[in-house]
Amino acid sequence: MAISLDQAYVASSPTGVSESGGIFGIWNHPHAPQITYFGLHALQHRGQTSVGITSREGGQIYNHRGLGLLNHVFKQEHLLNDLKGSYALGHVRSASHLDRDENSNIQPLNFKLSYGYLSLTHNGNITNAQTLRKQLEKQGAVFHSSSDAELLVHLMQHSSEQDIERKLVEAVQHLTGGFNFALLVEDGLYGIVDPSCFRPLLIGRATNGAFILASETCAIYSVGAEVIDIVSAGQYVKIDHDGYQIRSYKPSLGISIEPMEFIYFARPDSDIFNINVHSARKETGKILAQEAPAPQADLVIGVPNSSLSAASGFAEASGLPYEMGLIKHQYMGRTFIQPTQAMREQGVKQKLSAVRKIVQDKSIVLVDDSIVRGTTSKRLVVLLKEAGAREIHMRIASPPIRFPNYFGIDVQTNQQLIASNRTVKQICQYIGADSLAFLSIDGLRQGILSQDHSHSIDICTAGFNGQTTADLGDYRQEFEKNLTPLQQRILKGENVDE
């Protein structure tokens, strides 16, 4: 199929699915389904809407998947009796509100094609998905889900290449945006990363020599394997019985990691391009204390769990005591990736409690990782003041998120972003804090990249200042049409918070 790589925008509002998620695949292990289960367990923080595992034994394919958490969907009999084989691919997913109840979007997606079975998982967002879908439908393609992942299979089907690897390479050339794919086919396990490498994809090796693909190093370590390589920007890896080979399918746009991986999504014990997530968060907390000190405060507390590292860094740099002033209730989901606003608000009310004896009559520095909608921050201020806190000085270990993110985080409209049309002073008034300060973009970059001695990577700042090297594709017109006056000023280089 001939598709120009510079397709003109199709004038309509994109409705593609954007999601966070986790990938785990394993090649040639006698207990592949069980290992995949434990790998996904280590990635459960990346997705809580649905989970699935597909395994292969000879020419037979086995599959189990469902809505909910891993331990709700998978019982012992599924792992011991229903899933068999030495090759497996799994996925955890956090869907947007558009498709949270659609079983057809639960991954892995499985296809029976003329050249054999193909199982597919995908994280991220393909920014030209709507354009491609319309073109493929005109040429006879029938889609069975609303997932961007299915596009890759239809593009492969339209390829004139005979070899599956060449089909895959030709197909992925047509995609723009931020994405990771993993494919399990009869002759190998493939992993693909977009040309900006917005999120990591790691290669691991188990003690028996089996190879692993995973979204985070913590998943590889959790199954007793070692990390041996990274699939970088514009690259794909093929794993088969001869080992693994990494090749380029498209020129790199430069490694530009989505900073929310460091700020929020990744587990603190994971490493991203050899940068430890906990250490990066702690360093951003130290820099935040230098940029926005609160000398009048009595103590520092962090919002569990992803903000605790930054809070400890802030306390260490400022010389203030670090206390556990908020307790997270176990077994609650992550508020930011809940699919509806009502669920997010209810989740905030149920997930945290204040330690009254710690916060009562105290002036508190409350460190959080980010403010997206403002719901959590406003509730936290109320919660702590109801518990007797005298003052709340909120410090955020990331810059204000002021622009939609089209590369795989479910924040694609200005209405979802409190900072898209409010200054820091106005946000402070809204959440009811006594003071509010955010980490600067330079501070975030410095904190994350201080461990990168090779100077080979950068972070994507699109959510903070609207600037990116990646193609917005179908979203460009929507982005430009809906710019708020504040966003327009930021794009002109103005400091809106002076």
Coordinates of C-alpha atoms in Angstrom, one line a residue:
M1 CA 0.0 0.0 0.0
A2 CA 1.4 3.4 -1.0
I3 CA 1.1 5.9 1.9
S4 CA 3.0 9.1 1.9
L5 CA 5.0 9.7 5.0
D6 CA 3.9 13.4 4.9
Q7 CA 0.2 12.8 4.8
A8 CA -1.9 16.0 5.0
Y9 CA -4.1 16.4 8.1
V10 CA -7.5 14.9 7.9
A11 CA -9.8 17.6 9.2
S12 CA -11.7 16.1 12.1
S13 CA -11.1 15.7 15.8
P14 CA -9.0 12.6 16.6
T15 CA -10.6 10.0 18.9
G16 CA -7.7 7.6 19.1
V17 CA -7.0 5.8 22.4
S18 CA -4.1 7.1 24.5
E19 CA -2.9 4.9 27.3
S20 CA -0.2 4.0 29.8
G21 CA 0.7 0.4 30.0
G22 CA 3.4 -2.2 30.5
I23 CA 4.8 -4.8 28.2
F24 CA 6.5 -8.1 29.2
G25 CA 7.5 -10.8 26.7
I26 CA 9.7 -13.9 27.0
W27 CA 11.3 -16.2 24.4
N28 CA 12.3 -19.8 25.0
H29 CA 11.6 -20.4 28.7
P30 CA 9.9 -23.7 29.9
H31 CA 7.6 -21.7 32.3
A32 CA 7.0 -18.7 30.0
P33 CA 3.4 -17.9 31.0
Q34 CA 4.2 -18.1 34.7
I35 CA 7.3 -15.9 34.3
T36 CA 5.2 -13.4 32.3
Y37 CA 2.7 -13.3 35.1
F38 CA 5.4 -12.3 37.6
G39 CA 6.8 -9.8 35.2
L40 CA 3.4 -8.1 34.7
H41 CA 3.0 -8.1 38.5
A42 CA 6.1 -5.9 38.7
L43 CA 4.5 -3.6 36.0
Q44 CA 1.0 -3.4 37.5
H45 CA 1.6 0.2 38.5
R46 CA 1.7 1.1 34.8
G47 CA -1.9 -0.1 34.0
Q48 CA -4.9 -1.2 36.1
T49 CA -7.7 -1.4 33.6
S50 CA -7.0 -4.7 31.9
V51 CA -4.4 -7.4 31.6
G52 CA -3.7 -10.3 29.2
I53 CA -1.2 -13.1 28.5
T54 CA -0.8 -15.0 25.2
S55 CA 1.5 -18.0 25.1
R56 CA 2.6 -20.4 22.3
E57 CA 3.4 -24.1 22.2
G58 CA 4.3 -25.4 18.7
G59 CA 1.6 -24.2 16.3
Q60 CA -1.0 -23.7 19.1
I61 CA -1.8 -20.4 20.7
Y62 CA -3.2 -19.9 24.2
N63 CA -4.7 -16.7 25.6
H64 CA -6.3 -15.4 28.8
R65 CA -7.2 -11.8 29.4
G66 CA -9.8 -9.6 31.1
L67 CA -10.7 -6.3 32.8
G68 CA -9.2 -5.6 36.1
L69 CA -6.0 -6.2 38.1
L70 CA -3.7 -9.1 37.4
N71 CA -4.7 -11.1 40.5
H72 CA -8.4 -10.6 39.7
V73 CA -8.1 -11.8 36.1
F74 CA -5.6 -14.6 36.6
K75 CA -6.2 -17.6 38.9
Q76 CA -3.9 -20.5 39.5
E77 CA -5.7 -22.7 37.0
H78 CA -5.2 -20.2 34.3
L79 CA -1.4 -20.2 34.8
L80 CA -1.1 -24.0 35.3
N81 CA -3.6 -25.4 32.9
D82 CA -4.9 -22.8 30.4
L83 CA -1.6 -21.2 29.3
K84 CA 1.2 -23.4 27.9
G85 CA 4.4 -23.1 26.0
S86 CA 7.9 -21.6 26.1
Y87 CA 7.0 -18.3 24.5
A88 CA 4.7 -15.7 25.9
L89 CA 3.7 -12.0 25.7
G90 CA 1.8 -10.0 28.3
H91 CA 0.4 -6.6 28.8
V92 CA -1.1 -4.4 31.6
R93 CA -3.1 -1.4 30.4
S94 CA -4.8 1.7 31.8
A95 CA -7.4 2.8 29.3
S96 CA -8.8 6.2 28.6
H97 CA -12.5 6.9 29.4
L98 CA -13.3 6.3 25.7
D99 CA -12.6 2.5 25.8
R100 CA -12.3 1.4 29.4
D101 CA -15.0 -1.2 29.1
E102 CA -14.2 -2.5 25.6
N103 CA -13.0 -6.1 25.8
S104 CA -11.9 -5.8 22.2
N105 CA -9.0 -3.5 23.2
I106 CA -7.6 -5.8 25.9
Q107 CA -4.1 -6.8 24.9
P108 CA -2.4 -8.9 23.6
L109 CA -4.4 -8.7 20.4
N110 CA -4.2 -12.0 18.5
F111 CA -4.5 -12.5 14.8
K112 CA -4.5 -15.6 12.6
L113 CA -2.9 -14.6 9.3
S114 CA -1.7 -16.4 6.2
Y115 CA 1.8 -16.5 7.5
G116 CA 0.8 -17.7 11.0
Y117 CA -0.4 -16.4 14.4
L118 CA 0.6 -12.9 15.5
S119 CA 0.2 -11.6 19.0
L120 CA 0.6 -7.9 19.6
T121 CA 1.0 -5.4 22.5
H122 CA 1.3 -1.6 22.3
N123 CA 1.9 1.3 24.6
G124 CA 1.6 5.0 23.6
N125 CA -0.3 6.9 21.0
I126 CA 0.0 6.9 17.2
T127 CA -0.6 10.5 16.2
N128 CA -1.6 9.8 12.6
A129 CA -3.8 6.9 13.6
Q130 CA -7.1 8.5 12.3
T131 CA -5.6 9.3 8.9
L132 CA -4.2 5.8 8.5
R133 CA -7.4 4.1 9.7
K134 CA -9.5 6.0 7.1
Q135 CA -7.1 5.1 4.3
L136 CA -7.0 1.5 5.3
E137 CA -10.8 1.2 5.6
K138 CA -11.2 2.7 2.1
Q139 CA -8.9 -0.1 0.9
G140 CA -11.1 -2.8 2.6
A141 CA -9.6 -3.2 6.1
V142 CA -12.0 -4.1 8.8
F143 CA -11.0 -3.1 12.3
H144 CA -12.1 -5.2 15.3
S145 CA -11.0 -2.7 18.0
S146 CA -10.4 1.0 18.5
S147 CA -6.8 0.3 19.6
D148 CA -4.0 2.0 17.7
A149 CA -2.1 -1.3 17.9
E150 CA -4.4 -2.9 15.2
L151 CA -3.1 -0.4 12.7
L152 CA 0.3 -2.1 12.6
V153 CA -1.2 -5.5 11.6
H154 CA -3.3 -4.0 8.8
L155 CA -0.3 -2.1 7.5
M156 CA 1.7 -5.4 7.5
Q157 CA -1.1 -7.1 5.6
H158 CA -0.9 -4.4 2.9
S159 CA 2.8 -4.8 2.5
S160 CA 4.1 -6.5 -0.6
E161 CA 7.0 -8.0 1.3
Q162 CA 7.0 -11.7 1.9
D163 CA 9.2 -11.9 5.0
I164 CA 7.5 -11.0 8.2
E165 CA 10.4 -8.9 9.5
R166 CA 10.4 -6.9 6.3
K167 CA 6.6 -6.5 6.5
L168 CA 7.0 -5.2 10.0
V169 CA 9.7 -2.7 9.0
E170 CA 7.7 -1.4 6.1
A171 CA 4.6 -1.0 8.2
V172 CA 6.1 0.9 11.1
Q173 CA 7.6 3.4 8.7
H174 CA 4.1 4.9 8.3
L175 CA 3.5 5.6 12.0
T176 CA 4.1 8.8 13.9
G177 CA 3.9 9.6 17.5
G178 CA 5.1 7.9 20.7
F179 CA 4.9 4.1 20.8
N180 CA 6.4 0.8 21.8
F181 CA 5.3 -2.4 20.2
A182 CA 6.0 -6.0 21.1
L183 CA 5.0 -8.8 18.7
L184 CA 5.2 -12.6 19.2
V185 CA 5.2 -14.6 16.0
E186 CA 6.2 -18.1 15.1
D187 CA 9.9 -17.3 14.4
G188 CA 10.6 -14.6 17.0
L189 CA 9.7 -12.0 19.5
Y190 CA 10.0 -8.4 18.2
G191 CA 10.2 -5.1 20.1
I192 CA 9.8 -1.6 18.4
V193 CA 10.5 1.9 19.8
D194 CA 9.4 5.2 18.2
P195 CA 12.0 7.6 16.7
S196 CA 12.0 9.8 19.9
C197 CA 12.1 6.9 22.4
F198 CA 9.5 8.5 24.6
R199 CA 9.4 5.4 26.9
P200 CA 12.0 2.7 27.6
L201 CA 12.0 -0.9 26.2
L202 CA 14.6 -3.2 27.7
I203 CA 16.1 -6.5 26.8
G204 CA 16.8 -9.0 29.5
R205 CA 18.3 -12.5 29.8
A206 CA 17.2 -15.1 32.3
T207 CA 19.5 -17.6 34.0
N208 CA 18.6 -20.3 31.5
G209 CA 19.4 -18.1 28.6
A210 CA 15.8 -17.1 27.8
F211 CA 15.4 -13.5 26.4
I212 CA 12.9 -11.0 27.8
L213 CA 11.4 -7.7 26.6
A214 CA 10.0 -5.4 29.2
S215 CA 8.9 -1.8 29.8
E216 CA 10.9 -1.4 33.0
T217 CA 14.1 -2.9 34.5
C218 CA 12.2 -3.7 37.7
A219 CA 10.2 -6.3 35.8
I220 CA 13.3 -8.0 34.5
Y221 CA 15.0 -8.0 37.9
S222 CA 11.8 -9.3 39.6
V223 CA 12.0 -12.6 37.7
G224 CA 15.7 -13.1 38.5
A225 CA 17.0 -12.0 35.1
E226 CA 19.6 -9.4 34.1
V227 CA 19.2 -6.3 31.8
I228 CA 21.5 -6.7 28.8
D229 CA 20.5 -4.0 26.3
I230 CA 18.1 -1.2 25.4
V231 CA 16.0 -0.7 22.3
S232 CA 16.6 3.0 21.5
A233 CA 15.0 5.6 19.3
G234 CA 14.0 4.4 15.8
Q235 CA 15.1 0.8 16.5
Y236 CA 13.6 -2.6 16.7
V237 CA 14.9 -5.9 18.1
K238 CA 14.3 -9.4 16.8
I239 CA 14.7 -12.2 19.4
D240 CA 14.9 -15.8 18.1
H241 CA 16.8 -19.0 18.7
D242 CA 20.0 -17.4 17.4
G243 CA 19.9 -14.6 20.1
Y244 CA 18.9 -11.0 19.5
Q245 CA 19.7 -8.4 17.0
I246 CA 18.9 -4.6 17.2
R247 CA 18.4 -2.8 13.9
S248 CA 17.3 0.7 12.9
Y249 CA 14.1 1.1 10.9
K250 CA 14.0 4.9 10.9
P251 CA 16.5 7.7 11.7
S252 CA 16.5 8.7 15.4
L253 CA 15.0 12.1 16.3
G254 CA 17.1 12.0 19.4
I255 CA 16.4 10.2 22.6
S256 CA 13.7 12.3 24.3
I257 CA 12.3 10.4 27.3
E258 CA 8.8 11.4 28.4
P259 CA 9.6 13.0 31.8
M260 CA 6.4 11.6 33.4
E261 CA 8.3 8.2 33.3
F262 CA 10.6 9.7 35.9
I263 CA 8.1 12.0 37.6
Y264 CA 5.2 9.5 38.0
F265 CA 4.9 6.3 36.0
A266 CA 8.1 4.3 36.5
R267 CA 8.8 2.4 39.7
P268 CA 11.6 4.0 41.9
D269 CA 13.7 0.9 41.6
S270 CA 13.7 1.0 37.8
D271 CA 16.5 2.5 35.7
I272 CA 15.9 4.4 32.5
F273 CA 18.9 4.6 30.3
N274 CA 21.0 3.8 33.3
I275 CA 19.4 6.6 35.3
N276 CA 17.8 5.3 38.5
V277 CA 14.3 6.7 39.0
H278 CA 14.5 7.1 42.8
S279 CA 17.8 9.0 42.5
A280 CA 16.5 11.3 39.8
R281 CA 13.4 12.1 41.9
K282 CA 15.5 12.8 45.0
E283 CA 17.7 15.1 43.0
T284 CA 14.8 17.0 41.6
G285 CA 13.6 17.5 45.2
K286 CA 17.0 18.9 46.2
I287 CA 16.9 21.3 43.3
L288 CA 13.3 22.3 44.1
A289 CA 14.5 23.2 47.7
Q290 CA 17.1 25.5 46.2
E291 CA 14.7 27.1 43.7
A292 CA 11.8 27.5 46.0
P293 CA 12.8 27.2 49.7
A294 CA 10.3 27.4 52.5
P295 CA 12.4 28.5 55.5
Q296 CA 9.3 29.3 57.7
A297 CA 8.2 25.6 57.6
D298 CA 8.5 23.1 60.4
L299 CA 8.7 19.9 58.4
V300 CA 8.5 18.2 55.0
I301 CA 6.1 15.5 54.0
G302 CA 5.6 13.8 50.6
V303 CA 2.5 12.5 48.9
P304 CA 2.7 8.7 48.7
N305 CA 4.1 7.0 46.8
S306 CA 5.7 8.6 43.8
S307 CA 6.6 11.8 45.6
L308 CA 8.4 10.4 48.6
S309 CA 11.8 10.4 46.9
A310 CA 11.5 14.1 45.9
A311 CA 10.3 14.9 49.4
S312 CA 13.3 13.3 51.0
G313 CA 15.6 15.2 48.7
F314 CA 13.8 18.5 49.5
A315 CA 14.1 17.8 53.3
E316 CA 17.8 16.9 53.0
A317 CA 18.7 20.0 51.0
S318 CA 16.6 22.3 53.2
G319 CA 17.7 20.9 56.5
L320 CA 14.0 20.4 57.6
P321 CA 12.8 17.2 59.3
Y322 CA 11.2 14.7 56.9
E323 CA 8.1 13.1 58.3
M324 CA 5.4 10.6 57.3
G325 CA 2.4 13.0 57.5
L326 CA 0.2 11.2 54.9
I327 CA -0.6 7.5 54.9
K328 CA -1.7 5.7 51.7
H329 CA -4.4 3.1 52.1
Q330 CA -3.2 -0.1 50.5
Y331 CA -4.9 -1.7 47.5
M332 CA -6.2 1.6 46.1
G333 CA -5.5 2.4 42.4
R334 CA -3.6 5.3 41.1
T335 CA -5.8 8.4 41.0
F336 CA -4.1 10.1 37.9
I337 CA -4.9 7.1 35.7
Q338 CA -8.5 6.5 36.8
P339 CA -10.7 6.8 33.7
T340 CA -13.3 9.3 34.9
Q341 CA -13.2 12.5 37.0
A342 CA -15.8 11.2 39.4
M343 CA -13.7 8.1 40.1
R344 CA -10.6 10.3 40.5
E345 CA -12.3 12.5 43.1
Q346 CA -13.6 9.5 45.0
G347 CA -10.2 7.9 44.8
V348 CA -8.5 10.9 46.4
K349 CA -11.0 10.8 49.3
Q350 CA -10.4 7.2 50.0
K351 CA -6.7 6.6 49.3
L352 CA -5.0 8.9 51.8
S353 CA -5.2 9.8 55.5
A354 CA -3.3 12.5 57.5
V355 CA -1.3 11.6 60.6
R356 CA -2.8 14.2 62.9
K357 CA -0.2 14.0 65.6
I358 CA 2.5 14.8 63.0
V359 CA 0.8 17.6 61.1
Q360 CA -1.2 19.4 63.9
D361 CA -0.2 23.0 64.4
K362 CA 2.7 22.6 62.0
S363 CA 3.7 24.7 58.9
I364 CA 4.2 22.0 56.3
V365 CA 6.1 21.7 53.1
L366 CA 3.9 19.3 51.1
V367 CA 5.9 17.9 48.1
D368 CA 4.0 16.3 45.2
D369 CA 5.3 15.0 41.9
S370 CA 2.9 17.0 39.7
I371 CA -0.3 18.8 39.4
V372 CA -2.5 17.8 36.4
R373 CA -6.1 18.6 37.1
G374 CA -5.7 20.0 40.5
T375 CA -8.3 17.6 42.1
T376 CA -5.8 15.8 44.3
S377 CA -3.9 18.9 45.4
K378 CA -7.0 20.7 46.5
R379 CA -8.2 17.7 48.4
L380 CA -4.8 17.2 50.1
V381 CA -4.8 20.8 51.3
V382 CA -8.2 20.4 52.8
L383 CA -7.3 17.0 54.3
L384 CA -4.2 18.4 56.1
K385 CA -5.9 21.5 57.3
E386 CA -8.8 19.5 58.7
A387 CA -6.1 17.5 60.5
G388 CA -4.8 20.7 62.1
A389 CA -2.0 21.8 59.9
R390 CA -1.3 25.5 60.3
E391 CA 0.1 26.2 56.9
I392 CA 0.6 24.3 53.7
H393 CA 3.4 25.3 51.4
M394 CA 3.0 23.1 48.3
R395 CA 6.1 22.3 46.3
I396 CA 5.8 20.4 43.0
A397 CA 8.8 18.4 41.7
S398 CA 8.0 19.1 38.1
P399 CA 7.1 22.2 36.0
P400 CA 3.4 23.1 35.5
I401 CA 1.9 20.8 32.9
R402 CA 0.4 23.3 30.6
F403 CA 0.0 21.6 27.2
P404 CA -1.8 18.4 26.1
N405 CA 0.3 15.3 25.7
Y406 CA -0.2 13.4 22.5
F407 CA 2.5 10.8 23.0
G408 CA 0.9 8.2 25.3
I409 CA -0.5 9.9 28.4
D410 CA -4.2 10.3 28.7
V411 CA -4.1 14.1 28.9
Q412 CA -5.1 15.4 25.5
T413 CA -7.3 18.5 26.1
N414 CA -6.8 21.8 27.9
Q415 CA -9.9 21.1 30.1
Q416 CA -7.9 18.3 31.8
L417 CA -5.0 20.7 32.7
I418 CA -5.4 23.3 35.4
A419 CA -2.2 25.0 34.4
S420 CA -3.3 25.5 30.7
N421 CA -5.1 28.7 31.5
R422 CA -4.0 29.6 35.1
T423 CA -0.8 31.1 36.5
V424 CA 1.0 29.6 39.4
K425 CA -0.6 32.2 41.7
Q426 CA -4.1 31.4 40.4
I427 CA -3.5 27.7 40.9
C428 CA -2.4 28.3 44.4
Q429 CA -5.6 30.2 45.1
Y430 CA -7.7 27.4 43.6
I431 CA -6.1 24.6 45.6
G432 CA -6.1 26.7 48.8
A433 CA -2.4 26.4 49.7
D434 CA -0.5 29.1 51.6
S435 CA 2.2 29.1 48.9
L436 CA 2.9 27.1 45.7
A437 CA 6.0 26.6 43.6
F438 CA 7.0 24.3 40.8
L439 CA 10.3 23.0 39.7
S440 CA 11.7 24.8 36.6
I441 CA 12.2 23.0 33.3
D442 CA 16.0 23.5 33.7
G443 CA 15.8 22.1 37.2
L444 CA 13.8 19.0 36.1
R445 CA 16.3 18.4 33.3
Q446 CA 19.3 18.8 35.6
G447 CA 17.7 16.5 38.2
I448 CA 17.0 13.7 35.8
L449 CA 20.0 13.9 33.7
S450 CA 22.6 14.4 36.4
Q451 CA 23.3 10.7 36.2
D452 CA 23.7 10.7 32.4
H453 CA 27.5 11.2 32.0
S454 CA 27.3 10.3 28.3
H455 CA 25.0 13.3 27.6
S456 CA 23.2 11.1 25.1
I457 CA 19.6 11.6 26.1
D458 CA 17.2 14.4 26.8
I459 CA 13.7 14.8 28.2
C460 CA 10.6 15.8 26.2
T461 CA 9.3 19.2 27.4
A462 CA 6.2 19.2 25.2
G463 CA 3.8 19.1 28.2
F464 CA 5.5 22.1 29.8
N465 CA 6.3 24.5 26.9
G466 CA 4.5 22.9 23.9
Q467 CA 7.8 22.2 22.1
T468 CA 8.6 18.8 20.6
T469 CA 10.5 17.3 17.6
A470 CA 7.9 14.5 17.2
D471 CA 5.1 14.8 14.6
L472 CA 1.7 15.8 16.1
G473 CA 0.0 14.3 13.0
D474 CA -3.8 14.4 13.2
Y475 CA -3.6 16.4 16.5
R476 CA -1.8 19.4 15.1
Q477 CA -4.9 21.4 14.0
E478 CA -6.6 20.6 17.2
F479 CA -3.6 21.7 19.2
E480 CA -3.3 25.0 17.3
K481 CA -7.0 25.8 17.3
N482 CA -7.5 25.3 21.0
L483 CA -4.5 27.3 22.4
T484 CA -5.4 29.4 25.4
P485 CA -4.1 32.9 25.7
L486 CA -1.7 31.7 28.4
Q487 CA -0.4 28.9 26.1
Q488 CA 0.1 31.4 23.3
R489 CA 2.3 33.6 25.5
I490 CA 4.3 30.6 26.6
L491 CA 5.0 29.6 23.0
K492 CA 6.2 33.1 22.4
G493 CA 8.8 32.6 25.2
E494 CA 7.1 34.8 27.8
N495 CA 7.3 34.1 31.5
V496 CA 3.6 33.9 32.5
D497 CA 4.3 33.6 36.2
E498 CA 6.2 36.8 36.8

